[in-house]
Coordinates of C-alpha atoms in Angstrom, one line a residue:
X1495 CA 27.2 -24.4 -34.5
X1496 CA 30.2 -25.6 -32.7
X1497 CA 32.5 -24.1 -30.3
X1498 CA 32.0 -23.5 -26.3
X1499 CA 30.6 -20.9 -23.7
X1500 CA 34.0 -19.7 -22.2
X1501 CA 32.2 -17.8 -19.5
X1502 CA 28.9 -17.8 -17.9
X1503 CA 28.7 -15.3 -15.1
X1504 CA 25.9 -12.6 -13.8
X1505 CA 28.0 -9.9 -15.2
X1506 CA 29.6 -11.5 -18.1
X1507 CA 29.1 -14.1 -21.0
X1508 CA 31.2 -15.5 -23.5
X1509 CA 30.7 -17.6 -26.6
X1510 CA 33.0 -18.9 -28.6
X1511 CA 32.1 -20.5 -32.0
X1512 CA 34.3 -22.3 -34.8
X1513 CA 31.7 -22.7 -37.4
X1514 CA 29.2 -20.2 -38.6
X1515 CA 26.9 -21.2 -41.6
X1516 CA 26.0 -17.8 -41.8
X1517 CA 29.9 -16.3 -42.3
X1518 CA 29.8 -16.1 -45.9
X1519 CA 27.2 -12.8 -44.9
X1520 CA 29.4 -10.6 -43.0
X1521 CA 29.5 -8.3 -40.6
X1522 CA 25.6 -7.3 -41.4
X1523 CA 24.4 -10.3 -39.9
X1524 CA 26.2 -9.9 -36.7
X1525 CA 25.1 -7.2 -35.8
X1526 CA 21.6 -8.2 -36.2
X1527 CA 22.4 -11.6 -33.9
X1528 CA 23.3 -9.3 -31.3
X1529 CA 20.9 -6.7 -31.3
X1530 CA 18.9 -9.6 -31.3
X1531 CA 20.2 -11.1 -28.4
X1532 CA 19.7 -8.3 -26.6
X1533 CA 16.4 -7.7 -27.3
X1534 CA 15.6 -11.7 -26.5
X1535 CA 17.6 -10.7 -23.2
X1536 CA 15.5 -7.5 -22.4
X1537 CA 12.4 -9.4 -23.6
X1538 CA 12.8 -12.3 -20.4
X1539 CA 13.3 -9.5 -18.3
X1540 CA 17.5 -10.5 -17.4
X1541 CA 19.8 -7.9 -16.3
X1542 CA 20.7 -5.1 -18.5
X1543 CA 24.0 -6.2 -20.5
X1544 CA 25.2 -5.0 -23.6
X1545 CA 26.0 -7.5 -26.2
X1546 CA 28.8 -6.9 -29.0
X1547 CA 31.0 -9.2 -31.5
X1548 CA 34.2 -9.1 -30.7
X1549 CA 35.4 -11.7 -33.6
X1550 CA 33.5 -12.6 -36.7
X1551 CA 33.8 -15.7 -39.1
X1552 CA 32.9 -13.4 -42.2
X1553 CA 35.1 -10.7 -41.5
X1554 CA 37.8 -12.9 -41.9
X1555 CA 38.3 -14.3 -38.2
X1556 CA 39.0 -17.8 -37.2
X1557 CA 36.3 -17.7 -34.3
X1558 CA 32.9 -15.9 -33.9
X1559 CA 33.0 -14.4 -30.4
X1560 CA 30.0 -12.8 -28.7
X1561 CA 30.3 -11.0 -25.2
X1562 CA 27.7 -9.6 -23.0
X1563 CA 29.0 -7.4 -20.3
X1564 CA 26.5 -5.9 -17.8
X1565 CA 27.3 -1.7 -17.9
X1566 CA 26.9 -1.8 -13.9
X1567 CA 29.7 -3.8 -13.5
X1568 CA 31.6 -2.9 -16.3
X1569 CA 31.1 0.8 -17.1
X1570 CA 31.5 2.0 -20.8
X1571 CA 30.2 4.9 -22.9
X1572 CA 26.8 4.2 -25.2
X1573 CA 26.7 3.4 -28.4
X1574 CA 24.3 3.6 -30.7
X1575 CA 21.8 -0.1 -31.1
X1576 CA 24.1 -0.9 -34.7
X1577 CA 27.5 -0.3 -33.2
X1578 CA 28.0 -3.7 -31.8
X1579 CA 31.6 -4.4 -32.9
X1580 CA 33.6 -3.6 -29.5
X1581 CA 35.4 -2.0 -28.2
X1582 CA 34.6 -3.9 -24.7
X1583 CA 35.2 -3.8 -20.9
X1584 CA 36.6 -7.2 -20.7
X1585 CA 39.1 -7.9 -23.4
X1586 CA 41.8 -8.6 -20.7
X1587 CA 38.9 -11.7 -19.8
X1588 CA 39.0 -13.4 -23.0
X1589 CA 39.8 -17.0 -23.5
X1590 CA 41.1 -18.1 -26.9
X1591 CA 40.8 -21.4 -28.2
X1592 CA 43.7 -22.5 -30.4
X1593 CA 42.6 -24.1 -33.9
X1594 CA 44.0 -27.5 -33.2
X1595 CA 41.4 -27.6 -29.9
X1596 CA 38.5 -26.2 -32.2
X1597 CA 35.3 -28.7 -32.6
X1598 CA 34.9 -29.2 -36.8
X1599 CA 31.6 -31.7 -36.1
X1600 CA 28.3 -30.7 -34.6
X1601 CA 28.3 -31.7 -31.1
X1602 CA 24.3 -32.7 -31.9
X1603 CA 23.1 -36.1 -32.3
X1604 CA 25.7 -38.7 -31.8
X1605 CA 25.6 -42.1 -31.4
X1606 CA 25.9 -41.9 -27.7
X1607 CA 22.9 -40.1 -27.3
X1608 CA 21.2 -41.9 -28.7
X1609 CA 21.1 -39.5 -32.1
X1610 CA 18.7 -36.9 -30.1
X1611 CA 20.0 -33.4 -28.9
X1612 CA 20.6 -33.5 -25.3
X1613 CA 20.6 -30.4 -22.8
X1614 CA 21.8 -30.0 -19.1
X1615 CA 17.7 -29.6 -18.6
X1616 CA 17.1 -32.9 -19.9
X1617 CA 15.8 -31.8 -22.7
X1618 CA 15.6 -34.3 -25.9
X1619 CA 15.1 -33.6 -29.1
X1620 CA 15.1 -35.8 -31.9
X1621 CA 16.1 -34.4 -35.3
X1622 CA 13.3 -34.8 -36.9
X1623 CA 11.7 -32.4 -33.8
X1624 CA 14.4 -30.0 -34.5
X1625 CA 14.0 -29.2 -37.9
X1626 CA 10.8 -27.4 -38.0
X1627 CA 12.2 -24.9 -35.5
X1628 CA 15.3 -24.8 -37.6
X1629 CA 14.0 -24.1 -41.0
X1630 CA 11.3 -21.8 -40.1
X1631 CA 13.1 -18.8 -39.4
X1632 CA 15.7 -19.9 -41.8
X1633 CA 17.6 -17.1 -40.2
X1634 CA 15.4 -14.3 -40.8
X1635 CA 14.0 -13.8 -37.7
X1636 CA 17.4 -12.6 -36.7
X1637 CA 16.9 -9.7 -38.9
X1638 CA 13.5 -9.0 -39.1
X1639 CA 13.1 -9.0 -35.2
X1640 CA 15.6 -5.5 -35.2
X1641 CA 13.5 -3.9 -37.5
X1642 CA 9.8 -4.6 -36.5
X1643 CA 10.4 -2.5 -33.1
X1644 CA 12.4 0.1 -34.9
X1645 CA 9.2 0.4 -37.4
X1646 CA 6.7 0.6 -34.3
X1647 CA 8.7 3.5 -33.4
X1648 CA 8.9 4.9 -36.0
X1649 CA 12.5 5.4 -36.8
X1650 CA 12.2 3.5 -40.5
X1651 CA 9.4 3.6 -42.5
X1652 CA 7.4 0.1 -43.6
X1653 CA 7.0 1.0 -47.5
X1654 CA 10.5 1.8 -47.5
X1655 CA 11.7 -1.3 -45.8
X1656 CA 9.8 -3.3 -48.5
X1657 CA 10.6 -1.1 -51.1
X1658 CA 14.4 -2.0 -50.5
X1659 CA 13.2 -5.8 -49.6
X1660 CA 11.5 -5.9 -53.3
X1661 CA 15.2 -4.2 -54.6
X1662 CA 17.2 -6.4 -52.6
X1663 CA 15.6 -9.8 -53.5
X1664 CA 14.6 -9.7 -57.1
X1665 CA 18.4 -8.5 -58.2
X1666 CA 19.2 -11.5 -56.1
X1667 CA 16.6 -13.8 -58.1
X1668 CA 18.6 -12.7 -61.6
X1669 CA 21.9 -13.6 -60.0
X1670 CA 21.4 -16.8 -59.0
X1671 CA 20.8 -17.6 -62.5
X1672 CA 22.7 -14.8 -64.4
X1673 CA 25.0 -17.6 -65.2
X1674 CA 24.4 -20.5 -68.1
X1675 CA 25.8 -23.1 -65.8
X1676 CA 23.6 -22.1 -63.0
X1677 CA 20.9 -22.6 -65.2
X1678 CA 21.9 -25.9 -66.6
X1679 CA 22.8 -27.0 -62.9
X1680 CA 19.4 -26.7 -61.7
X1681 CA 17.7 -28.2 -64.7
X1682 CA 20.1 -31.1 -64.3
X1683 CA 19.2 -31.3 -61.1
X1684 CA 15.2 -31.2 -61.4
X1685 CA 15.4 -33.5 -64.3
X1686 CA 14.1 -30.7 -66.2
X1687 CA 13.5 -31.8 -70.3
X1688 CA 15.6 -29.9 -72.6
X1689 CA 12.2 -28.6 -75.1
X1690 CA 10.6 -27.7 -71.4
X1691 CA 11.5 -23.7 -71.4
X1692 CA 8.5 -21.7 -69.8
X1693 CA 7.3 -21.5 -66.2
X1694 CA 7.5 -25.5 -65.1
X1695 CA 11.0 -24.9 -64.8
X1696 CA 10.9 -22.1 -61.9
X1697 CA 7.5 -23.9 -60.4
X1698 CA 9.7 -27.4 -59.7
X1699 CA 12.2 -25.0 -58.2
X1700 CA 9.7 -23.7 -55.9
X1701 CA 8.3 -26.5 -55.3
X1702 CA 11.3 -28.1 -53.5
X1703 CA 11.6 -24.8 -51.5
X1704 CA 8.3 -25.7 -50.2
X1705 CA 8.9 -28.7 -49.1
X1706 CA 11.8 -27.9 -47.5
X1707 CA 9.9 -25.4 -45.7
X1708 CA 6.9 -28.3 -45.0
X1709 CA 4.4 -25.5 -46.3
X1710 CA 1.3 -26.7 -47.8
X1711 CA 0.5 -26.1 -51.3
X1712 CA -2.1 -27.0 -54.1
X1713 CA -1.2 -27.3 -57.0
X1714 CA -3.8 -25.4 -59.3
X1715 CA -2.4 -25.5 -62.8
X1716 CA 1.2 -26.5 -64.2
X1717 CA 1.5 -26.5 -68.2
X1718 CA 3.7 -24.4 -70.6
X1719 CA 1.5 -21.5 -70.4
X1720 CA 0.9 -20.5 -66.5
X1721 CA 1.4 -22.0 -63.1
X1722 CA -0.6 -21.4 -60.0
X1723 CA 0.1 -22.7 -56.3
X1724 CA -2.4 -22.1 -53.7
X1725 CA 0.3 -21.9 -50.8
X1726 CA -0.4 -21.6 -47.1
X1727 CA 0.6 -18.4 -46.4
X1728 CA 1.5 -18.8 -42.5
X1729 CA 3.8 -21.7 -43.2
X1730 CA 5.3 -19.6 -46.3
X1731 CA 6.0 -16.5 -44.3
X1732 CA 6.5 -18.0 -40.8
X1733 CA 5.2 -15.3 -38.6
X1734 CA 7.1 -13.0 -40.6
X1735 CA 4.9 -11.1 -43.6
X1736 CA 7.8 -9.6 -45.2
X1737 CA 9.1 -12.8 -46.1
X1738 CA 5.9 -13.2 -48.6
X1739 CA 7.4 -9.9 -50.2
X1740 CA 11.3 -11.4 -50.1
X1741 CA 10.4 -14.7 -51.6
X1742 CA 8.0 -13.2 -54.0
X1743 CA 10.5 -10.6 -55.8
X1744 CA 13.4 -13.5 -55.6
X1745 CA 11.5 -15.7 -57.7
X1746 CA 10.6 -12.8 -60.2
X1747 CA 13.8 -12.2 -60.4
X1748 CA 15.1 -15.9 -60.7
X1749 CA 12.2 -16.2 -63.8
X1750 CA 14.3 -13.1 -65.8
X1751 CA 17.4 -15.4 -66.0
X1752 CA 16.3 -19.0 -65.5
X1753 CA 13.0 -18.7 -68.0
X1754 CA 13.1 -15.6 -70.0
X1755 CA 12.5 -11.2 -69.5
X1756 CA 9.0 -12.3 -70.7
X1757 CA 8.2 -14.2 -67.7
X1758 CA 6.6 -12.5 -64.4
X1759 CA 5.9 -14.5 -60.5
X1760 CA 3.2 -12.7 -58.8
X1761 CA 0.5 -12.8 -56.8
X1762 CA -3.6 -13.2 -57.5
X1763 CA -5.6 -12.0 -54.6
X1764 CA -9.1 -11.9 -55.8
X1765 CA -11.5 -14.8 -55.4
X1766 CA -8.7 -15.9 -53.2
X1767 CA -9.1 -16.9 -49.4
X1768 CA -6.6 -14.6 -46.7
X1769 CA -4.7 -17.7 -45.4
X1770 CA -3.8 -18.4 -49.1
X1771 CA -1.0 -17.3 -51.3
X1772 CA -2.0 -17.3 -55.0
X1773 CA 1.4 -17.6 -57.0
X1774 CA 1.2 -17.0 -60.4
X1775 CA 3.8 -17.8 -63.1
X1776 CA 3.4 -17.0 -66.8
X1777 CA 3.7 -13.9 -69.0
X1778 CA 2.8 -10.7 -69.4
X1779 CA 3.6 -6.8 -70.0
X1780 CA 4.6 -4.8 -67.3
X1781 CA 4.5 -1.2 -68.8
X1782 CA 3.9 2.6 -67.8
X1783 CA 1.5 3.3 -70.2

């Protein structure tokens, strides 16, 4: 993400960013990244500063701005752990980078170094080294981290969290393919036959979420009638069960519009081992009575 750290003080910090890959989210997102700054903040046992977004990408801003202010130095009422949008103590402080200074190019892995991230530590890191780190989380962690110690205490209920996760997701599934040239797009894509119409079609998807993930999986069956994967379940959810939940009511949902209403994703637990996700593709009834 490119841009600069404007200031870097014991009371103060400010970052400036030009590009977000996460903008298109909105405001939601950022106010997650900052709770969860904090909490990283609080966790190494730092001074107590407050973190807000004073500028985001998604709502429309050229820059994404972060500021952490510590409340010793720079007094201000409290807010509640979700109002981190300003107002702030320093505004008078900031430093604003016009758009013909702005970086448009990752400032990772150029040819002068040798294509390997380099840090003021020393650190190197080839890209290779990165992307496990990177893709892991995917992001998530961002987001889940806010709500696990908000669960602990009680103030949200786990079954409801899920509930909204399994709500959430699988109306996401059938939009990603509530279109015909979505559909055609992705079996372009895969290569997909035109007389191949059942579960193969989702299970290649899958499969190439996987391996961008680098999570193991077996392949246990993969013909017009049903699919099963045997997938590692700690490199599917990445220290983060609800993601198991997410990823399983997307691709129900994604089955509704890319396959057919007669086509169900879930997931076989007996005879199976704990470390192993059973997913299941193929048909069935799902009825009240």
């Amino acid at each position: 993400m490119p841009g600069r750290v404007n200031d870097f003080g014991q009371f103060r910090v400010e970052k400036e960013l030009d590009a977000c890959p996460w903008d298109i989210v909105g405001s939601e997102f950022c106010r997650c990244t900052t709770s969860s700054l904090e909490g990283t903040g609080v966790a190494f046992g730092g001074p107590s500063m407050e973190y807000n977004m004073v500028e985001a990408k998604g709502c429309g801003d050229l820059h994404c701005r972060v500021i952490a202010e510590n409340r010793d130095k720079y007094p201000m009422p409290e807010k509640e752990s979700w109002e981190k949008f300003g107002p702030i103590a320093t505004s008078d402080q900031i430093k604003f980078t016009p758009e013909d200074k702005m970086y448009k190019e990752p400032q990772q892995f150029r040819q002068e170094c040798d294509f390997k991230y380099r840090n003021g530590l020393n650190a190197e890191i080839t890209h290779d080294q990165l992307y496990g780190g990177l893709a892991h989380p995917l992001g998530s962690d961002m987001v889940l981290n806010v709500l696990y110690p908000m669960i602990e205490a009680k103030e949200i209920n786990k079954e409801e969290i899920e509930n909204v996760i399994k709500c959430v997701f699988e109306a996401s599934g059938k939009m990603t393919f509530g279109e015909h040239f979505a559909i055609k797009g992705l079996r372009d894509w895969l290569g997909v036959p035109g007389d191949v119409k059942d579960g193969r079609v989702l299970g290649g998807y899958i499969e190439v979420v996987l391996q961008a993930l680098r999570a193991k999986y077996d392949i246990q069956n993969f013909d017009k009638e049903e699919v099963i994967y045997d997938i590692n379940l700690a490199g599917l959810e990445r220290r983060h069960p609800m993601l198991t939940k997410a990823y399983l009511s997307m691709w129900n949902g994604m089955g509704k519009t890319l396959i057919g209403s007669q086509w169900f994703v879930w997931r076989e637990t007996e005879g199976v081992a704990d470390e192993i996700l059973r997913l299941k593709i193929g048909k069935k009834i799902d009825k009240f009575c």
